[in-house]
CSV table of C-alpha atoms in Angstrom, one decimal:
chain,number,residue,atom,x,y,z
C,28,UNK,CA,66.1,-11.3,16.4
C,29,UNK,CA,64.1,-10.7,19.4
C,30,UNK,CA,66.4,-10.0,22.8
C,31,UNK,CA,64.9,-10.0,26.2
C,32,UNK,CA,65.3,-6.9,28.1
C,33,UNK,CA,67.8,-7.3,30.8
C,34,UNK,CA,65.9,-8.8,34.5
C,35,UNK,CA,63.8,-10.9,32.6
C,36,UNK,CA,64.5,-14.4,31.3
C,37,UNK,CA,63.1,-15.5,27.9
C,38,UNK,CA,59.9,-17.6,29.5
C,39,UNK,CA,58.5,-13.9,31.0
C,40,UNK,CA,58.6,-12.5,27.6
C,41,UNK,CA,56.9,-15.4,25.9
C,42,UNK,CA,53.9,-14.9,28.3
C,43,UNK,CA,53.7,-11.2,27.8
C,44,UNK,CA,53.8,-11.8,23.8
C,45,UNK,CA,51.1,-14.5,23.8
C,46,UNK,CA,49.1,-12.0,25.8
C,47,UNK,CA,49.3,-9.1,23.7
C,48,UNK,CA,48.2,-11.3,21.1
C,49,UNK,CA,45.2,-12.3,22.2
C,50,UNK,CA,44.0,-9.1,23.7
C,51,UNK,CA,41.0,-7.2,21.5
C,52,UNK,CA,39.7,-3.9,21.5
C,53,UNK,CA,36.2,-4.1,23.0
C,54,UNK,CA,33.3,-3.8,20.1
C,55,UNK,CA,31.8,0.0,20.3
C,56,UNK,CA,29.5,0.3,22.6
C,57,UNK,CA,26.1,1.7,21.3
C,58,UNK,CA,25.7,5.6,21.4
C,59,UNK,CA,23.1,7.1,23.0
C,60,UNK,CA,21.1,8.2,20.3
C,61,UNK,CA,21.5,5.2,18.6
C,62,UNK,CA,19.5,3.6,21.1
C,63,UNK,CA,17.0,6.3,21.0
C,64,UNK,CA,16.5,5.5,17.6
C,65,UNK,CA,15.8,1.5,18.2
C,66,UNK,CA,13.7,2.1,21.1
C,67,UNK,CA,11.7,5.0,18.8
C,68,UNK,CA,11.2,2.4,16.3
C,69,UNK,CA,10.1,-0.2,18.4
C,70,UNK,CA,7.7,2.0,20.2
C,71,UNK,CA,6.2,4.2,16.9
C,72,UNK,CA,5.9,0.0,15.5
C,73,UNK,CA,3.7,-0.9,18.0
C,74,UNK,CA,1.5,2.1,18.6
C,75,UNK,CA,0.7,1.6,14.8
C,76,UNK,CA,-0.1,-2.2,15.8
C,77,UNK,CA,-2.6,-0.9,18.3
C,78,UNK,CA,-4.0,1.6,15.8
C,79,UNK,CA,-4.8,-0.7,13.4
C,80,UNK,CA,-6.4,-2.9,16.0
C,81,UNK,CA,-8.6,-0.1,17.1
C,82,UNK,CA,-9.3,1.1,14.0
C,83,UNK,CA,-10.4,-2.8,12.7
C,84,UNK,CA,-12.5,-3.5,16.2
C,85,UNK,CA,-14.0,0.2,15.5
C,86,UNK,CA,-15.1,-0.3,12.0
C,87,UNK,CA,-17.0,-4.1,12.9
C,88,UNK,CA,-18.7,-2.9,16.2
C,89,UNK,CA,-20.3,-0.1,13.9
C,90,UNK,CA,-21.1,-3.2,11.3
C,91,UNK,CA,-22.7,-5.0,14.1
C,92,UNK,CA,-24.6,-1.8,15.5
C,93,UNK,CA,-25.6,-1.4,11.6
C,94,UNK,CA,-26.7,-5.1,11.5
C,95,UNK,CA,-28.3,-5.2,15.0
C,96,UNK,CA,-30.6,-2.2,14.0
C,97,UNK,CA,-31.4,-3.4,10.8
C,98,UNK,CA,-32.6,-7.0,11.1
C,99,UNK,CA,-33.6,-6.9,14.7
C,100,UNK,CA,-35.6,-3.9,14.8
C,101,UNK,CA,-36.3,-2.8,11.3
C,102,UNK,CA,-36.6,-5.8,9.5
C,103,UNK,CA,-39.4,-6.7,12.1
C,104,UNK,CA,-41.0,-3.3,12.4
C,105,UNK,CA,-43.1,-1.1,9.7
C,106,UNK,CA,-43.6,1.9,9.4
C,107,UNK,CA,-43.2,4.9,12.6
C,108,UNK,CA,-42.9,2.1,15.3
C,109,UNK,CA,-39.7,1.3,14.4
C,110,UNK,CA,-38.2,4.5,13.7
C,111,UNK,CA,-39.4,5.3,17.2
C,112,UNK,CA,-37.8,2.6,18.4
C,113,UNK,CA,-34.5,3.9,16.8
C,114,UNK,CA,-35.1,7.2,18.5
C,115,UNK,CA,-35.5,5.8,21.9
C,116,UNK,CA,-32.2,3.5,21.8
C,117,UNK,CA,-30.5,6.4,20.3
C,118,UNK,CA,-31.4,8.6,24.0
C,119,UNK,CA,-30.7,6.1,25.9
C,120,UNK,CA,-27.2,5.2,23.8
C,121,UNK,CA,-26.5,8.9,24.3
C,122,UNK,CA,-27.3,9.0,27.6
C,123,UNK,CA,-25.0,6.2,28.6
C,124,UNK,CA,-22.0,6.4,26.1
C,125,UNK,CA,-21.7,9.9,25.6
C,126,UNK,CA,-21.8,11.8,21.4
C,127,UNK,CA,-21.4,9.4,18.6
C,128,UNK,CA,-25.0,8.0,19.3
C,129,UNK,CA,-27.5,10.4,17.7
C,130,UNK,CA,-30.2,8.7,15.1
C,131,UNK,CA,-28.0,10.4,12.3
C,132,UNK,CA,-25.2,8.5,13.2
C,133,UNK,CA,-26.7,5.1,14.0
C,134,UNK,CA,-28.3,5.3,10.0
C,135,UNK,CA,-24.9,5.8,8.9
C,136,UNK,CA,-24.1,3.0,10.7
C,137,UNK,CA,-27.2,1.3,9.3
C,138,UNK,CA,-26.3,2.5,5.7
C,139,UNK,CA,-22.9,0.8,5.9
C,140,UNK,CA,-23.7,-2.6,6.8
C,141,UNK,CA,-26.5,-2.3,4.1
C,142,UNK,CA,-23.5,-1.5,1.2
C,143,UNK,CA,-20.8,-3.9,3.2
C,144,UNK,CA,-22.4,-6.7,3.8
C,145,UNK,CA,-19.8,-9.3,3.8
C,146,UNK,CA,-18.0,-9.3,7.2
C,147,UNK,CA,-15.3,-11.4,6.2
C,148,UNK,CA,-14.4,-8.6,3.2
C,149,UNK,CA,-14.8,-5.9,5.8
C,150,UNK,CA,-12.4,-7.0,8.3
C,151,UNK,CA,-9.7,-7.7,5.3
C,152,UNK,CA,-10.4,-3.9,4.3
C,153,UNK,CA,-10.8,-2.7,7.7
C,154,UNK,CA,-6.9,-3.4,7.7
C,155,UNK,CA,-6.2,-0.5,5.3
C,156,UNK,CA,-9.1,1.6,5.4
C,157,UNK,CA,-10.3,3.7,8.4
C,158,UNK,CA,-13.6,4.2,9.7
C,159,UNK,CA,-13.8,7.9,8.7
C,160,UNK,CA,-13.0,6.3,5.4
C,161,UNK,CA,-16.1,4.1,5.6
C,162,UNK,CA,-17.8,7.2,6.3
C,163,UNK,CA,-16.8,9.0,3.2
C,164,UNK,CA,-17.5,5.7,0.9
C,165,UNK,CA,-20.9,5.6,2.3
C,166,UNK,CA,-22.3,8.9,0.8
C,167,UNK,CA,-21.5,7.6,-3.0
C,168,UNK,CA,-24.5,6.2,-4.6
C,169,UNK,CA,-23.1,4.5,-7.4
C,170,UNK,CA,-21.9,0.8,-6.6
C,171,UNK,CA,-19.0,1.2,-9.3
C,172,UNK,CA,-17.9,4.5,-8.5
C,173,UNK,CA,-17.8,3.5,-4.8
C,174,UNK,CA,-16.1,0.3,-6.0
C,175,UNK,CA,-13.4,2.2,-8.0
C,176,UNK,CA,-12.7,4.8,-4.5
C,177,UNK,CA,-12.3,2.1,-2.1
C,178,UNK,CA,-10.1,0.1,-4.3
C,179,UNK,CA,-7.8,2.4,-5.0
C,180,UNK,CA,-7.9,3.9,-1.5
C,181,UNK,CA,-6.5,0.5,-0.6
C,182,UNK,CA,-4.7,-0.1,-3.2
C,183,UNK,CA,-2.5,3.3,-3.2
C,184,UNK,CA,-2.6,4.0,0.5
C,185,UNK,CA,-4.6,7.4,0.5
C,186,UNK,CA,-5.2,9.0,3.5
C,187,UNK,CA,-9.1,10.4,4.1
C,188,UNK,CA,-7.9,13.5,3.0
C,189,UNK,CA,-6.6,12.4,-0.2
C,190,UNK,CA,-10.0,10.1,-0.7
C,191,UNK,CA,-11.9,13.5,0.1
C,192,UNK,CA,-9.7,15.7,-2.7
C,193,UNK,CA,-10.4,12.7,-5.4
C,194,UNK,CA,-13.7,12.8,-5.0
C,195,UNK,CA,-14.2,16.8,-5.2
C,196,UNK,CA,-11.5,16.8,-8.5
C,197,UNK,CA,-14.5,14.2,-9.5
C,198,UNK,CA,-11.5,11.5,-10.3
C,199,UNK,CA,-14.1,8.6,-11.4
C,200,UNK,CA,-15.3,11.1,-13.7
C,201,UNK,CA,-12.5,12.1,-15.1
C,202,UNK,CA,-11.5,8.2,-15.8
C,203,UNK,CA,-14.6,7.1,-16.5
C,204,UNK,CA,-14.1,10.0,-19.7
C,205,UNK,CA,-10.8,8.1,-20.4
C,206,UNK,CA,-12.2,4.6,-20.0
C,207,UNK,CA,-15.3,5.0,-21.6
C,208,UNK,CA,-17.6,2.8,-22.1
C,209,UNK,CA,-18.3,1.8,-19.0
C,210,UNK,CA,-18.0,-2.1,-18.7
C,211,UNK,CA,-14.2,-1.0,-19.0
C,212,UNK,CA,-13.4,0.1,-16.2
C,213,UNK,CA,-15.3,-2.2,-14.2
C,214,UNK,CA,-12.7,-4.9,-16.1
C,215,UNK,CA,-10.0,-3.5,-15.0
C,216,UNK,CA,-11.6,-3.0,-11.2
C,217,UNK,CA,-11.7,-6.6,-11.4
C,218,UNK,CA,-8.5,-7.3,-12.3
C,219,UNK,CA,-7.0,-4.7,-9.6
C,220,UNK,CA,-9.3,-6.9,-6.9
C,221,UNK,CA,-8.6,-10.2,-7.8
C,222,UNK,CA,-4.9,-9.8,-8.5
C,223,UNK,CA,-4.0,-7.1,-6.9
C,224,UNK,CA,-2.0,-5.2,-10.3
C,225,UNK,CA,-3.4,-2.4,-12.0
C,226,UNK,CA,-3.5,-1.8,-15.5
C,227,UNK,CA,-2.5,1.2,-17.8
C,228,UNK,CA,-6.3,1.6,-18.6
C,229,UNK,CA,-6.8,2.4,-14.9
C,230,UNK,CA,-3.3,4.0,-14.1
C,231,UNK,CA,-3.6,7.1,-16.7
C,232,UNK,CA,-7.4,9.3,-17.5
C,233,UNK,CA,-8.1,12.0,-18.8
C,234,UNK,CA,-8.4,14.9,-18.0
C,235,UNK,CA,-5.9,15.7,-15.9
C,236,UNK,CA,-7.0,18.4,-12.8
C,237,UNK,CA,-4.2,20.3,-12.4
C,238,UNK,CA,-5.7,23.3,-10.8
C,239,UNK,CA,-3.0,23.6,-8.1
C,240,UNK,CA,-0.3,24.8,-10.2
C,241,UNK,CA,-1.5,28.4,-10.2
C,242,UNK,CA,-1.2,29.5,-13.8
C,243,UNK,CA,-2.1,32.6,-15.4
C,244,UNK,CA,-3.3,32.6,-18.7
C,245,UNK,CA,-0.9,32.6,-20.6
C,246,UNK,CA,1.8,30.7,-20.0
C,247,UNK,CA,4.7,28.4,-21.7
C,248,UNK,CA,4.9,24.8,-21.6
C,249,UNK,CA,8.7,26.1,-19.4
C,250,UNK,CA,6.3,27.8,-17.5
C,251,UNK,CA,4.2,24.3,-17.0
C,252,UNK,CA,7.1,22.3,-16.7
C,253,UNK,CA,8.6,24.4,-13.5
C,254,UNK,CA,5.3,24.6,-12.2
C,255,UNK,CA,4.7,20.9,-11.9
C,256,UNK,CA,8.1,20.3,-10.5
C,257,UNK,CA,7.4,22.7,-8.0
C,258,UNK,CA,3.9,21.2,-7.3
C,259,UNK,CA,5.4,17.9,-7.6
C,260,UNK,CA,3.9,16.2,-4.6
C,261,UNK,CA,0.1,17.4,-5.5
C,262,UNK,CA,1.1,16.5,-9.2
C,263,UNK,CA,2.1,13.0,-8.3
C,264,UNK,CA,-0.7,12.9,-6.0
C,265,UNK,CA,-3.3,13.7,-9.2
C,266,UNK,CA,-1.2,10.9,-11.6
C,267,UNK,CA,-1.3,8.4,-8.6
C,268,UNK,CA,0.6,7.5,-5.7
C,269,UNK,CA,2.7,5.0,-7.6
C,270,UNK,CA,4.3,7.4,-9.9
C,271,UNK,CA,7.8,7.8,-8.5
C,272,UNK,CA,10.1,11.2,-10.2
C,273,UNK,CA,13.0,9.9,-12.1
C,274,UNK,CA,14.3,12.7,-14.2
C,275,UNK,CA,13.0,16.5,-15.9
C,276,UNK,CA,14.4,17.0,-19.4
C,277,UNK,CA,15.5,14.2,-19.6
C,278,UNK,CA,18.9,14.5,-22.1
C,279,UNK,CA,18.8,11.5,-25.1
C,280,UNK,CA,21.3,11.6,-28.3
C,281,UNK,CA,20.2,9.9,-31.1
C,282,UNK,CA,22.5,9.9,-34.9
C,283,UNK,CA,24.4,12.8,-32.5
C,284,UNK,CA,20.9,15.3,-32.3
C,285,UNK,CA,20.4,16.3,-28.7
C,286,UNK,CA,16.5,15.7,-27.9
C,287,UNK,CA,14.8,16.3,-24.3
C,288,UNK,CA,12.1,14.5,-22.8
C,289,UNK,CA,10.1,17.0,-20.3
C,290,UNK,CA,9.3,14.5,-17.4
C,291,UNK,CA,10.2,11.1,-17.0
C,292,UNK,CA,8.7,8.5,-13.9
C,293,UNK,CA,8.3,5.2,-12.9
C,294,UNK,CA,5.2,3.3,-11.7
C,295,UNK,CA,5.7,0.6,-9.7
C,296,UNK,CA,2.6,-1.1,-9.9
C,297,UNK,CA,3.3,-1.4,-13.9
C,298,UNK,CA,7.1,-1.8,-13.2
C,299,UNK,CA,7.8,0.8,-15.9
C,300,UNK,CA,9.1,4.1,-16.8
C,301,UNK,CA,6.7,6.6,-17.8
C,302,UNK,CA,8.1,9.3,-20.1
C,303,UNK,CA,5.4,12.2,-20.4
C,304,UNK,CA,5.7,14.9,-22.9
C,305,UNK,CA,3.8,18.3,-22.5
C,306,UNK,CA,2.2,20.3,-25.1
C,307,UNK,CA,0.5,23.7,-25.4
C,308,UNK,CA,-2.5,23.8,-27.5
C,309,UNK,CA,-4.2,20.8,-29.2
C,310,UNK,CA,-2.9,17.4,-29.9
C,311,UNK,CA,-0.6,17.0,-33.3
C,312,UNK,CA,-0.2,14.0,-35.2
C,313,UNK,CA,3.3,14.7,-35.6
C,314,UNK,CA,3.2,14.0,-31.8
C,315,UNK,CA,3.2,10.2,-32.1
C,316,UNK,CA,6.5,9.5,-33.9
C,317,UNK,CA,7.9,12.3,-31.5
C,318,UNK,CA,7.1,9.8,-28.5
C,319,UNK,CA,7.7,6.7,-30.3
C,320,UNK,CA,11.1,7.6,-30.6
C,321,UNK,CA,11.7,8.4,-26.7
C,322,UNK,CA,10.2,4.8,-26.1
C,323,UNK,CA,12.6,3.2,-28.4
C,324,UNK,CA,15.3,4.9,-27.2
C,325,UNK,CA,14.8,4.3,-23.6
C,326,UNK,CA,13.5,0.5,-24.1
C,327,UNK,CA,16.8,0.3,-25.0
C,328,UNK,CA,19.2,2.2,-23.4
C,329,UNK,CA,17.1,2.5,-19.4
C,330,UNK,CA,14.4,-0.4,-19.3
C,331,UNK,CA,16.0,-2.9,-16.6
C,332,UNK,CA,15.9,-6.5,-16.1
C,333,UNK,CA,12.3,-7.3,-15.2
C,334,UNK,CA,10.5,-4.4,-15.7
C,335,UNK,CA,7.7,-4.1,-18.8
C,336,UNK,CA,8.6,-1.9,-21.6
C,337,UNK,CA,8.1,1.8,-21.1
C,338,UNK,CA,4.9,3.7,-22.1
C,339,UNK,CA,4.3,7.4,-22.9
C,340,UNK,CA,2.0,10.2,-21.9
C,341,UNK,CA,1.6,12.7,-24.6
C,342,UNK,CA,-0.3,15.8,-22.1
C,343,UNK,CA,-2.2,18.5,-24.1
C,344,UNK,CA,-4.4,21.6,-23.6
C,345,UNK,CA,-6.9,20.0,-25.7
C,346,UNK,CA,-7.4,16.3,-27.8
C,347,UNK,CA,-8.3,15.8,-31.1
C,348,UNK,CA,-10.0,12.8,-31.0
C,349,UNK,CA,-10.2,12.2,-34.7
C,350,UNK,CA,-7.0,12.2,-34.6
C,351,UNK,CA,-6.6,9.9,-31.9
C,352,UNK,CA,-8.8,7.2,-33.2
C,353,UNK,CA,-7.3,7.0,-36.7
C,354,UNK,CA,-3.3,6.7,-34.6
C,355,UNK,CA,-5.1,3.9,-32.7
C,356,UNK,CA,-2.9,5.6,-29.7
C,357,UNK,CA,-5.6,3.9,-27.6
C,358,UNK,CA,-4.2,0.6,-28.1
C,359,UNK,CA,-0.9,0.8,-27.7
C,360,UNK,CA,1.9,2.0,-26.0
C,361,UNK,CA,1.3,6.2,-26.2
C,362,UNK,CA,-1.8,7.7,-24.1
C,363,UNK,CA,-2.9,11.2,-24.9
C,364,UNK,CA,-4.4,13.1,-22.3
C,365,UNK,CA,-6.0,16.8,-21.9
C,366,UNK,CA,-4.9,18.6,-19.0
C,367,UNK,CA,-7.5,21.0,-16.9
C,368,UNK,CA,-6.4,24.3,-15.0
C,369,UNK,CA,-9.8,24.8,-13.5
C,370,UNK,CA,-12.0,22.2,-12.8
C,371,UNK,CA,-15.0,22.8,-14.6
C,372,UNK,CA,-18.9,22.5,-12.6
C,373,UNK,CA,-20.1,19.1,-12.3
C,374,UNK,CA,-23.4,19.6,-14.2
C,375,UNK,CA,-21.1,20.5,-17.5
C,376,UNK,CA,-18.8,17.2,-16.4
C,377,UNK,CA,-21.5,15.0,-16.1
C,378,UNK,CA,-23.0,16.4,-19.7
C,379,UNK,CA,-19.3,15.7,-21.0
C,380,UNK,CA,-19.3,12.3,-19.5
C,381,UNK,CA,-22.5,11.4,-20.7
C,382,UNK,CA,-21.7,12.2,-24.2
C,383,UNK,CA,-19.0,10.1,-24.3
C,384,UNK,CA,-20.8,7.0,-22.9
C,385,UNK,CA,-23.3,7.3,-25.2
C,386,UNK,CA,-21.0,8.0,-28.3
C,387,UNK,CA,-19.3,5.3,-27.2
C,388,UNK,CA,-21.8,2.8,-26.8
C,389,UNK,CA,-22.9,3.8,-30.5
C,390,UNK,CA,-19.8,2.9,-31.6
C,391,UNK,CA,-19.8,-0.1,-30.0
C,392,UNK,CA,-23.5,-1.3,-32.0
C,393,UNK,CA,-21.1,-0.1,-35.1
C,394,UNK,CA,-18.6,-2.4,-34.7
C,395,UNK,CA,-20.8,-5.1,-33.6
């Protein structure tokens, strides 16, 4: 039993109780560098807003030029009249806007609208791609192996510097190798266009550059391992941005025997876990069952709800492609890739990749 204290009557202390329970601590007031942090955000969210815009209004005013010098002057002009012409507006551009104006760069700009074309398209990709990007694109002859950079440019995110390293490791090469013949890959381009998915055809080639790790010559596949753990970015960089790390030695137990799978990733844009396994030397048969068992086991045991099932990446020193063939590892679930610590000279790549077009295309009149 509650008493009032002595001097006040039982109505006072009713009041003060109904008071004190009512009363609530004020909510915390926002620290400092809390609000640093939102005000950060909001600022670094619209300076990239801005950027984009810039970068998109960039990219279509040097369309226009490139269309305006084309058709207006060009088209109507033949021979050294209208190159003069060029040369003239190129002064006087110069001599009004400042650098950026020179006859090389208004051909550049000339070259682009001539391989974009479609202004709707390019404002859509001027939303992901730069103009310095444009600018590298440009230079590539080839209509597919242009196709193949810029999609995947947009589709993974790369920076110019990234674009710039693909195309020096000679990426589309390296795929094309893997993809052979060519119609292939311009499937799967399609597919990566029109739905915006990619496939494991495109995801994994071969070879694989990885010239970064700094490895002497001779070395263990521990040695390889560490290496590409400590390279992991670049590594990542060389399977493709989607690759995300899960796991290195990966422990499984199977009947009670302990077995180890060396790296294990997920790709997002398959939704599935890559296991890869490395070997020294050449390719072994024996290596299928090996990796067949590491996708059982974690189809089972680590594929989640709504993901595909997992697929495998069997990395060697050198393929034996005999081998390969007759283990039909082409069609299924297990890819077998050589790995490259120095990137050999282009005139011997393109040899290489010429070979296997044509082999492959004679193949191809086999089976038809």
């Amino acid at each position: 039993m509650i008493v009032p204290l002595a001097g006040h009557n039982f109505s006072h202390f009713l009041k003060v109780k109904i008071m004190t329970k009512k009363y609530k601590e004020p909510e915390e007031v926002q620290t400092s560098e809390e609000l640093f942090k939102d005000i950060s955000a909001l600022i670094e969210q619209s300076r990239k807003r801005v950027a984009l815009r810039v970068n998109m209004e960039m990219t279509l005013l040097n369309w226009h030029i490139g269309k305006a010098i084309s058709t207006k002057i060009l088209g109507n002009q033949r021979g050294g009249y209208g190159e003069q012409i060029v040369e003239t507006v190129s002064k006087q551009l110069t001599e009004k806007y400042g650098n950026g104006f020179d006859q090389s760069a208004l051909r550049r700009r000339m070259l682009f609208f001539k391989q974009f074309n479609d202004e709707k398209k390019l404002a859509t990709l001027s939303q992901h791609l730069s103009w310095s990007h444009f600018v590298e694109l440009i230079t590539i002859q080839d209509d597919m192996q242009r196709e193949f950079y810029l999609e995947l440019s947009r589709k993974e995110g790369w920076g110019i510097r990234v674009l710039r390293d693909r195309i020096d490791s000679m990426l589309y090469e390296r795929t094309m190798l893997s993809k052979k013949p060519e119609t292939l890959i311009k499937q799967e381009l399609d597919v990566l266009k029109s739905e915006g998915t990619v496939t494991p055809d495109l995801v994994f080639r071969d070879p694989y550059l990885l010239n970064f790790l700094g490895l002497k010559d001779t070395y263990s596949e521990q040695d390889l391992e560490s290496s590409i753990l400590h390279q992991l970015q670049l590594f990542i960089i060389e399977l493709g941005t989607d690759f995300a790390f899960v796991a290195r030695q990966k422990r499984i137990i199977i009947d009670g025997e302990d077995f180890r799978i060396d790296l294990l990733f997920f790709h997002r844009g398959l939704r599935r876990i890559v296991a890869i396994d490395l070997k020294l030397g050449k390719f072994k048969a024996a290596y299928k069952g090996q990796m067949e068992l590491y996708l059982k086991w974690l189809e089972k045991y680590e594929r989640r709800e709504g993901e595909e099932n997992p697929i495998g990446l069997i990395l060697c020193a050198e393929k034996q492609q005999e081998q390969i063939e007759l283990l039909e590892l082409d069609k299924g679930r297990i890819r077998v890739a050589e790995y490259m610590t120095q990137l050999p000279t282009k005139e011997i790549f393109a040899d290489k990749l010429q070979q296997a077009i044509s082999l492959a295309k004679e193949k191809a009149k086999i089976v038809l």
